Steps between C-alpha positions, in 0.01 A plus 500: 500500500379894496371404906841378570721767317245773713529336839912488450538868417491624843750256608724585208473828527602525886773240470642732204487826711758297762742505213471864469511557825833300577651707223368852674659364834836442340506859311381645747762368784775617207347851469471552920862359503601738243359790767178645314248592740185247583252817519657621157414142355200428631337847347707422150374151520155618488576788226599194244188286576253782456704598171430119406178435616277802425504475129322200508229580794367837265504289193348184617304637769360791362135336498493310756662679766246600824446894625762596771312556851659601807514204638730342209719753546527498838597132463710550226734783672516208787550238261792749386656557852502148627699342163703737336570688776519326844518132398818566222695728726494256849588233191812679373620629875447124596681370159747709560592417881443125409569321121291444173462122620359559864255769386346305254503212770361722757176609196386181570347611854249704249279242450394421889480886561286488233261234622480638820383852375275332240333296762471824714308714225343131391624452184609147635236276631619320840330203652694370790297175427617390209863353348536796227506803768684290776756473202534869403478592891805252580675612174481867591668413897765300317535772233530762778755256695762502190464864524628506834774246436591751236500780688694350850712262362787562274716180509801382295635566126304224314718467220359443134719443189527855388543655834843271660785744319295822659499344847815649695490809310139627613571357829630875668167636335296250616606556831484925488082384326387330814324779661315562224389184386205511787362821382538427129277206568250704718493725201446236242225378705354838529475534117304124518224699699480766273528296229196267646321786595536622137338158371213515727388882399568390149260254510229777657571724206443296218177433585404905492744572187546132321769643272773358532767675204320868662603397878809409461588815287298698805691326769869567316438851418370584840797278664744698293373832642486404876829323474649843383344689788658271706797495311563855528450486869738246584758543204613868436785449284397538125780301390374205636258518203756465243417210213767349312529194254539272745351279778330808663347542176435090467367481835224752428369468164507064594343537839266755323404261194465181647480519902227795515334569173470108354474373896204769610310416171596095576412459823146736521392246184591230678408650886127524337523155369634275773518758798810706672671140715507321088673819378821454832515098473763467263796740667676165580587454173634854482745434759665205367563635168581851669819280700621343195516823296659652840748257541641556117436855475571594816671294723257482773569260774225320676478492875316195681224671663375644158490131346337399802302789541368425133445165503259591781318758313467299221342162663214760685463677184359190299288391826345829410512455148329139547261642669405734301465241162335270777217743570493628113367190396255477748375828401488379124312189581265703740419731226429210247251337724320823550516556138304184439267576763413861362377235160326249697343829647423687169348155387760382259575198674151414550295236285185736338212398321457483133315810318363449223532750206236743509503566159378119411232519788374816345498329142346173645214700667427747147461130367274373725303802511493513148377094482204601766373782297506301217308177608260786671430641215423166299252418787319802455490436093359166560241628735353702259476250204106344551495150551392299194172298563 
């Protein structure tokens, strides 16, 4: 039962971030709506997660956490700039251009970028010869052909039960959104490769600095600081760092909480566990619940090429997926067999031959010695008695 319970917590714990992650996407699209700027969110975002998170990395960690060496920090300032600062912004220009429902369709392109670049700095084993990799390699075309449908192909108001009584009035708007809708999805796709990349070099640093509470504290702190340099480059109005009680104020501390802090620490547990491709193969599950909260919340209409587009992504995503269990349980039963060798080899598998106690041979011998000095001695008494005549 404890094997069980340990081999479902990764799975658990992934399929639970896609709830908090549908949540982030509809808070988020209300907050952008509402006109507070991505840049300002993305470095807030990152403020509340290192507020949340660091208390518990100098606590908990405070033994067991590794020396910082340039090379950690090199990765973590990258680790910092491809996340929190160029992944979330391309995501909240492309969420903004496009709806909560396609962007969270369109995340599910991250886990074929992210096979590709695994395989690439061979973190992913690929033999062309066998079922498993022709799988992921197939899944990851497929997975990149949704993306396109996506991305070219816009298609009719699908209409879902929610969404009828909003059709004719968004129809002007939809209209005036066209021309954005391409590079909102080139955006959202942009984030997917930072996003990948940000898996990959995640993976890298935890074997240098296996900490996980420490990195993700590291990696929101230092994204909160570039984020305001950039920020304050491309955002010169002060007001537009105004907080109220509101969604701004929702949008940040949530996103901060749950999609950063909780995700980073998540996903580099479960990225050292099961590997970067595991940690993107549940974003399909994100999406659908992400277009039912959309559709009450916000009234988002579906358009045919993102339910086609999706349905794509999804079919090459678990070719990849099945792939990847396929060749996971090969590697378990390799590593049992070799197991059993290493006992054969270190002779406990072998038949030996019986050893006798030593300390009974040692009192069986002080016996016998013991019996031939006696009957030598009587010999020696009887040769000296004279023979009677």
């Amino acid at each position: 039962m404890g094997l069980l319970t340990a081999n479902l917590k990764p799975y658990l714990a992934i399929i639970c971030l896609q709830f908090g992650y549908s949540g982030m996407y509809i808070v988020t699209t209300l907050c952008l709506k509402k006109g507070m700027n991505h840049f300002v969110l993305a470095v807030y975002r990152h403020v509340a997660a290192t507020f949340a998170i660091a208390p518990f990395a100098l606590v908990l960690e405070r033994k067991t956490r590794p020396k910082m060496t340039l090379s950690v920090f090199l990765k973590i300032m990258l680790l910092a700039f491809l996340e929190p600062v160029l992944d979330q912004n391309l995501y909240y220009v492309g969420l903004k251009a496009t709806s909560a429902t396609f962007a969270s369709a369109c995340i599910n392109v991250l886990p074929g970028i992210t096979f590709i670049m695994a395989t690439i700095f061979r973190l992913e084993k690929v033999d062309v010869r066998k079922i498993p990799s022709q799988a992921k390699i197939i899944g990851t075309i497929i997975t990149v052909g949704g993306a396109m449908v996506m991305t070219l192909y816009k298609g009719p108001v699908v209409d879902m039960l929610m969404t009828k009584g909003a059709r004719h009035s968004e129809a002007a708007s939809n209209t005036s959104s066209n021309q954005h809708w391409i590079m909102g999805t080139l955006m959202l796709l942009g984030s997917c490769t930072g996003w990948a990349g940000f898996f990959i070099l995640q993976s890298f640093t935890l074997k240098q600095y296996p900490a996980e509470l420490s990195l993700t504290s590291l990696i929101c702190v230092m994204g909160a600081v570039q984020g305001a340099a950039v920020t304050l480059v491309f955002e010169r109005d002060l007001s537009a760092w105004a907080l109220g009680f509101d969604s701004r104020l929702l949008a940040s501390v949530y996103s901060g909480v749950v999609c950063s802090g909780i995700a980073y620490y998540i996903q580099g547990v479960v990225n050292k566990q099961k590997g970067p491709v595991f940690v993107t193969a549940f974003s399909p599950l994100c999406m659908i619940i992400t277009a039912v909260l959309g559709s009450i919340i916000l009234s988002e209409q579906l358009h045919l090429g993102s339910v086609l587009g999706a349905i794509t992504i999804a079919i090459g995503l678990y070719s990849v997926v099945w792939g990847k269990s396929k060749e996971q349980q090969v590697d378990s039963s390799s590593s049992l067999s070799l197991s059993n060798d290493d006992k054969v080899a270190n002779g406990k598998g072998q038949l030996q031959l019986p050893i006798a106690d030593t300390s009974t041979v040692r009192s069986n011998m002080n016996g016998r010695n013991k019996d031939a000095n006696h009957d030598a001695y009587f010999a020696v008494s009887m040769a000296k008695i004279p023979p009677e005549v």
